[in-house]
Amino acid sequence: MAKIVSSFFISLDGVVESPDQWHFPYWSDEMGAVVQAGMQNAAGFLMGRRLYDEWSAYWTTTDQDPEVAAAFNNARKWVVSNTLEKADWSNTTLVSGDVAGRLRELKEETTEGDIQMSGSATTVRWLLANGLLDELNLLVHPIVVGRGHRLFEDTPTHKLKLTRSETFKTGVLHLTYVPDAG
């Protein structure tokens, strides 16, 4: 059975919005290895509608990073939405209706690799509230952004257990959490 694993670039003040505006000065080989390991273990990628809209527009038209674009364009993708009527990006399946039930089935059906997420803060909060998020990886950047959407805005309390921590030379912390039922 697959796990749903979510990863975020996040600032010290919890901002996850527009990492392209603050993240890149902290990029390193260490961070690249973490991102690459997640992609290599991916059975596919889960995303919310907004991230789907952004990524499908970007990765299908960009001339930047052709290898990464090909990887995303060829990968299996699932988009969670009850408002999107169709998903035209190659290898994309729309998950709607009984989303929780369908995602439980997807986890059971997926036998090789994990269902990876990058971004989609609203979807991650929903997954956590519905007991569907298995692992949360945070790459905490040593910067206070000061404005923007935060990962856990207006979120009820959820206990998490730290299972891994690593400090990169750039000061970025790589933290891995799982839900703590105890």
PDB file of C-alpha atoms in Angstrom, residues 8-177:
ATOM      1  CA  PHE A   8       6.999  21.805   0.972  1.00  0.00           C
ATOM      2  CA  PHE A   9       9.514  24.589   0.678  1.00  0.00           C
ATOM      3  CA  ILE A  10       8.522  26.653   3.718  1.00  0.00           C
ATOM      4  CA  SER A  11       9.820  29.793   5.421  1.00  0.00           C
ATOM      5  CA  LEU A  12      10.390  30.161   9.160  1.00  0.00           C
ATOM      6  CA  ASP A  13       7.087  32.007   9.442  1.00  0.00           C
ATOM      7  CA  GLY A  14       5.222  29.187   7.687  1.00  0.00           C
ATOM      8  CA  VAL A  15       4.831  30.776   4.251  1.00  0.00           C
ATOM      9  CA  VAL A  16       4.586  28.305   1.366  1.00  0.00           C
ATOM     10  CA  GLU A  17       3.283  30.699  -1.290  1.00  0.00           C
ATOM     11  CA  SER A  18       5.508  31.768  -4.196  1.00  0.00           C
ATOM     12  CA  PRO A  19       8.706  29.971  -3.150  1.00  0.00           C
ATOM     13  CA  ASP A  20      10.187  31.069  -6.486  1.00  0.00           C
ATOM     14  CA  GLN A  21      10.536  34.508  -4.883  1.00  0.00           C
ATOM     15  CA  TRP A  22      12.545  33.419  -1.798  1.00  0.00           C
ATOM     16  CA  HIS A  23      13.664  29.795  -2.110  1.00  0.00           C
ATOM     17  CA  PHE A  24      16.419  29.743  -4.747  1.00  0.00           C
ATOM     18  CA  PRO A  25      19.230  31.413  -2.726  1.00  0.00           C
ATOM     19  CA  TYR A  26      19.043  28.338  -0.448  1.00  0.00           C
ATOM     20  CA  TRP A  27      19.085  25.680  -3.175  1.00  0.00           C
ATOM     21  CA  SER A  28      21.933  23.212  -2.723  1.00  0.00           C
ATOM     22  CA  ASP A  29      23.045  19.748  -3.792  1.00  0.00           C
ATOM     23  CA  GLU A  30      21.724  18.472  -0.446  1.00  0.00           C
ATOM     24  CA  MET A  31      18.277  19.850  -1.176  1.00  0.00           C
ATOM     25  CA  GLY A  32      18.451  18.590  -4.746  1.00  0.00           C
ATOM     26  CA  ALA A  33      19.160  15.083  -3.471  1.00  0.00           C
ATOM     27  CA  VAL A  34      16.071  15.196  -1.215  1.00  0.00           C
ATOM     28  CA  VAL A  35      13.851  16.426  -4.046  1.00  0.00           C
ATOM     29  CA  GLN A  36      15.294  13.855  -6.465  1.00  0.00           C
ATOM     30  CA  ALA A  37      14.778  10.995  -4.003  1.00  0.00           C
ATOM     31  CA  GLY A  38      11.119  11.949  -3.630  1.00  0.00           C
ATOM     32  CA  MET A  39      10.637  12.070  -7.386  1.00  0.00           C
ATOM     33  CA  GLN A  40      12.368   8.718  -7.891  1.00  0.00           C
ATOM     34  CA  ASN A  41      10.099   7.053  -5.341  1.00  0.00           C
ATOM     35  CA  ALA A  42       6.941   8.571  -6.816  1.00  0.00           C
ATOM     36  CA  ALA A  43       4.235   6.333  -8.202  1.00  0.00           C
ATOM     37  CA  GLY A  44       2.695   9.624  -9.281  1.00  0.00           C
ATOM     38  CA  PHE A  45       1.782  13.087  -8.074  1.00  0.00           C
ATOM     39  CA  LEU A  46      -1.324  14.247  -6.227  1.00  0.00           C
ATOM     40  CA  MET A  47      -2.365  17.880  -6.428  1.00  0.00           C
ATOM     41  CA  GLY A  48      -5.229  20.234  -5.845  1.00  0.00           C
ATOM     42  CA  ARG A  49      -6.937  22.127  -8.631  1.00  0.00           C
ATOM     43  CA  ARG A  50      -4.960  25.370  -8.258  1.00  0.00           C
ATOM     44  CA  LEU A  51      -1.588  23.598  -8.383  1.00  0.00           C
ATOM     45  CA  TYR A  52      -2.840  21.510 -11.304  1.00  0.00           C
ATOM     46  CA  ASP A  53      -3.771  24.699 -13.174  1.00  0.00           C
ATOM     47  CA  GLU A  54      -0.336  26.232 -12.505  1.00  0.00           C
ATOM     48  CA  TRP A  55       1.764  23.146 -13.216  1.00  0.00           C
ATOM     49  CA  SER A  56      -0.126  21.962 -16.296  1.00  0.00           C
ATOM     50  CA  ALA A  57       0.221  25.414 -17.855  1.00  0.00           C
ATOM     51  CA  TYR A  58       3.919  25.659 -16.952  1.00  0.00           C
ATOM     52  CA  TRP A  59       5.327  22.148 -17.516  1.00  0.00           C
ATOM     53  CA  THR A  60       3.595  21.643 -20.864  1.00  0.00           C
ATOM     54  CA  THR A  61       4.965  24.865 -22.359  1.00  0.00           C
ATOM     55  CA  THR A  62       8.324  25.618 -20.700  1.00  0.00           C
ATOM     56  CA  ASP A  63      11.692  25.465 -22.411  1.00  0.00           C
ATOM     57  CA  GLN A  64      13.377  25.443 -18.981  1.00  0.00           C
ATOM     58  CA  ASP A  65      14.520  22.149 -17.436  1.00  0.00           C
ATOM     59  CA  PRO A  66      13.453  19.834 -20.290  1.00  0.00           C
ATOM     60  CA  GLU A  67      14.268  16.692 -18.271  1.00  0.00           C
ATOM     61  CA  VAL A  68      12.126  17.819 -15.334  1.00  0.00           C
ATOM     62  CA  ALA A  69       9.345  18.886 -17.687  1.00  0.00           C
ATOM     63  CA  ALA A  70       9.412  15.478 -19.387  1.00  0.00           C
ATOM     64  CA  ALA A  71       9.320  13.729 -16.008  1.00  0.00           C
ATOM     65  CA  PHE A  72       6.244  15.695 -14.877  1.00  0.00           C
ATOM     66  CA  ASN A  73       4.521  15.461 -18.254  1.00  0.00           C
ATOM     67  CA  ASN A  74       4.985  11.678 -18.395  1.00  0.00           C
ATOM     68  CA  ALA A  75       4.251  10.921 -14.736  1.00  0.00           C
ATOM     69  CA  ARG A  76       0.919   9.718 -13.401  1.00  0.00           C
ATOM     70  CA  LYS A  77      -0.999  12.570 -11.847  1.00  0.00           C
ATOM     71  CA  TRP A  78      -4.171  12.790  -9.784  1.00  0.00           C
ATOM     72  CA  VAL A  79      -5.957  16.089  -9.283  1.00  0.00           C
ATOM     73  CA  VAL A  80      -8.405  16.501  -6.404  1.00  0.00           C
ATOM     74  CA  SER A  81     -11.288  18.738  -7.414  1.00  0.00           C
ATOM     75  CA  ASN A  82     -15.048  18.814  -7.361  1.00  0.00           C
ATOM     76  CA  THR A  83     -15.095  21.879  -9.645  1.00  0.00           C
ATOM     77  CA  LEU A  84     -12.751  20.841 -12.468  1.00  0.00           C
ATOM     78  CA  GLU A  85     -14.720  19.135 -15.243  1.00  0.00           C
ATOM     79  CA  LYS A  86     -11.801  17.561 -17.098  1.00  0.00           C
ATOM     80  CA  ALA A  87      -8.049  17.183 -16.732  1.00  0.00           C
ATOM     81  CA  ASP A  88      -6.273  17.360 -20.094  1.00  0.00           C
ATOM     82  CA  TRP A  89      -2.659  17.132 -18.919  1.00  0.00           C
ATOM     83  CA  SER A  90      -1.225  13.775 -20.025  1.00  0.00           C
ATOM     84  CA  ASN A  91      -1.629  10.847 -17.598  1.00  0.00           C
ATOM     85  CA  THR A  92      -3.924  12.847 -15.289  1.00  0.00           C
ATOM     86  CA  THR A  93      -6.906  11.381 -13.468  1.00  0.00           C
ATOM     87  CA  LEU A  94      -9.547  13.581 -11.881  1.00  0.00           C
ATOM     88  CA  VAL A  95     -10.448  12.593  -8.297  1.00  0.00           C
ATOM     89  CA  SER A  96     -13.881  13.928  -7.365  1.00  0.00           C
ATOM     90  CA  GLY A  97     -17.072  12.947  -5.585  1.00  0.00           C
ATOM     91  CA  ASP A  98     -16.131  10.762  -2.601  1.00  0.00           C
ATOM     92  CA  VAL A  99     -12.552  12.050  -2.610  1.00  0.00           C
ATOM     93  CA  ALA A 100     -11.595  10.434   0.717  1.00  0.00           C
ATOM     94  CA  GLY A 101     -12.902   7.047  -0.389  1.00  0.00           C
ATOM     95  CA  ARG A 102     -11.228   7.289  -3.780  1.00  0.00           C
ATOM     96  CA  LEU A 103      -7.891   8.269  -2.230  1.00  0.00           C
ATOM     97  CA  ARG A 104      -8.074   5.326   0.194  1.00  0.00           C
ATOM     98  CA  GLU A 105      -8.630   3.053  -2.820  1.00  0.00           C
ATOM     99  CA  LEU A 106      -5.754   4.712  -4.677  1.00  0.00           C
ATOM    100  CA  LYS A 107      -3.409   4.116  -1.730  1.00  0.00           C
ATOM    101  CA  GLU A 108      -4.426   0.432  -1.661  1.00  0.00           C
ATOM    102  CA  GLU A 109      -4.115   0.014  -5.447  1.00  0.00           C
ATOM    103  CA  THR A 110      -0.680   1.651  -5.642  1.00  0.00           C
ATOM    104  CA  THR A 111       1.917  -0.986  -4.856  1.00  0.00           C
ATOM    105  CA  GLU A 112       5.149   0.561  -6.137  1.00  0.00           C
ATOM    106  CA  GLY A 113       6.289   3.928  -4.836  1.00  0.00           C
ATOM    107  CA  ASP A 114       4.473   6.618  -2.922  1.00  0.00           C
ATOM    108  CA  ILE A 115       1.885   9.149  -3.962  1.00  0.00           C
ATOM    109  CA  GLN A 116       3.893  12.365  -3.824  1.00  0.00           C
ATOM    110  CA  MET A 117       2.689  15.928  -3.366  1.00  0.00           C
ATOM    111  CA  SER A 118       4.544  19.186  -3.646  1.00  0.00           C
ATOM    112  CA  GLY A 119       2.555  22.237  -2.761  1.00  0.00           C
ATOM    113  CA  SER A 120      -1.246  22.217  -2.532  1.00  0.00           C
ATOM    114  CA  ALA A 121      -1.457  23.510   1.046  1.00  0.00           C
ATOM    115  CA  THR A 122      -5.264  23.420   1.085  1.00  0.00           C
ATOM    116  CA  THR A 123      -5.220  19.789  -0.056  1.00  0.00           C
ATOM    117  CA  VAL A 124      -2.628  18.853   2.579  1.00  0.00           C
ATOM    118  CA  ARG A 125      -4.747  20.394   5.341  1.00  0.00           C
ATOM    119  CA  TRP A 126      -7.751  18.432   4.066  1.00  0.00           C
ATOM    120  CA  LEU A 127      -5.732  15.188   3.859  1.00  0.00           C
ATOM    121  CA  LEU A 128      -4.485  15.657   7.410  1.00  0.00           C
ATOM    122  CA  ALA A 129      -7.994  16.359   8.709  1.00  0.00           C
ATOM    123  CA  ASN A 130      -9.266  13.205   6.993  1.00  0.00           C
ATOM    124  CA  GLY A 131      -6.476  10.897   8.175  1.00  0.00           C
ATOM    125  CA  LEU A 132      -5.046  10.447   4.680  1.00  0.00           C
ATOM    126  CA  LEU A 133      -1.662  12.183   4.949  1.00  0.00           C
ATOM    127  CA  ASP A 134       1.042   9.677   5.861  1.00  0.00           C
ATOM    128  CA  GLU A 135       4.164  11.845   5.833  1.00  0.00           C
ATOM    129  CA  LEU A 136       4.978  15.556   5.749  1.00  0.00           C
ATOM    130  CA  ASN A 137       8.423  16.676   4.584  1.00  0.00           C
ATOM    131  CA  LEU A 138       9.348  20.282   5.237  1.00  0.00           C
ATOM    132  CA  LEU A 139      12.379  22.063   3.848  1.00  0.00           C
ATOM    133  CA  VAL A 140      12.398  24.971   6.306  1.00  0.00           C
ATOM    134  CA  HIS A 141      14.303  27.946   4.909  1.00  0.00           C
ATOM    135  CA  PRO A 142      16.045  30.405   7.261  1.00  0.00           C
ATOM    136  CA  ILE A 143      14.026  33.378   6.075  1.00  0.00           C
ATOM    137  CA  VAL A 144      10.980  35.255   7.323  1.00  0.00           C
ATOM    138  CA  VAL A 145       8.928  36.099   4.254  1.00  0.00           C
ATOM    139  CA  GLY A 146       6.395  38.183   6.174  1.00  0.00           C
ATOM    140  CA  ARG A 147       3.411  37.736   3.891  1.00  0.00           C
ATOM    141  CA  GLY A 148       1.716  35.070   1.832  1.00  0.00           C
ATOM    142  CA  HIS A 149      -0.286  31.925   2.403  1.00  0.00           C
ATOM    143  CA  ARG A 150       0.920  29.767   5.259  1.00  0.00           C
ATOM    144  CA  LEU A 151       0.815  26.005   5.344  1.00  0.00           C
ATOM    145  CA  PHE A 152      -1.447  25.810   8.382  1.00  0.00           C
ATOM    146  CA  GLU A 153      -3.849  28.743   8.249  1.00  0.00           C
ATOM    147  CA  ASP A 154      -7.059  28.312  10.267  1.00  0.00           C
ATOM    148  CA  THR A 155      -6.270  24.660  10.911  1.00  0.00           C
ATOM    149  CA  PRO A 156      -7.440  22.578  13.861  1.00  0.00           C
ATOM    150  CA  THR A 157      -4.823  20.983  16.077  1.00  0.00           C
ATOM    151  CA  HIS A 158      -3.055  17.922  14.647  1.00  0.00           C
ATOM    152  CA  LYS A 159      -0.335  16.135  16.575  1.00  0.00           C
ATOM    153  CA  LEU A 160       2.690  15.178  14.497  1.00  0.00           C
ATOM    154  CA  LYS A 161       5.736  13.093  15.334  1.00  0.00           C
ATOM    155  CA  LEU A 162       9.203  14.068  14.072  1.00  0.00           C
ATOM    156  CA  THR A 163      10.827  11.026  12.439  1.00  0.00           C
ATOM    157  CA  ARG A 164      13.824  12.664  10.761  1.00  0.00           C
ATOM    158  CA  SER A 165      15.756  15.908  10.913  1.00  0.00           C
ATOM    159  CA  GLU A 166      18.770  17.158   9.022  1.00  0.00           C
ATOM    160  CA  THR A 167      20.455  20.551   8.760  1.00  0.00           C
ATOM    161  CA  PHE A 168      21.895  21.537   5.392  1.00  0.00           C
ATOM    162  CA  LYS A 169      24.959  23.743   5.004  1.00  0.00           C
ATOM    163  CA  THR A 170      22.689  26.571   3.798  1.00  0.00           C
ATOM    164  CA  GLY A 171      20.812  26.548   7.118  1.00  0.00           C
ATOM    165  CA  VAL A 172      17.761  24.828   5.610  1.00  0.00           C
ATOM    166  CA  LEU A 173      16.216  22.208   7.874  1.00  0.00           C
ATOM    167  CA  HIS A 174      14.843  19.012   6.351  1.00  0.00           C
ATOM    168  CA  LEU A 175      12.146  17.778   8.740  1.00  0.00           C
ATOM    169  CA  THR A 176       9.958  14.699   8.301  1.00  0.00           C
ATOM    170  CA  TYR A 177       6.766  14.258  10.306  1.00  0.00           C
TER     171      TYR A 177
END
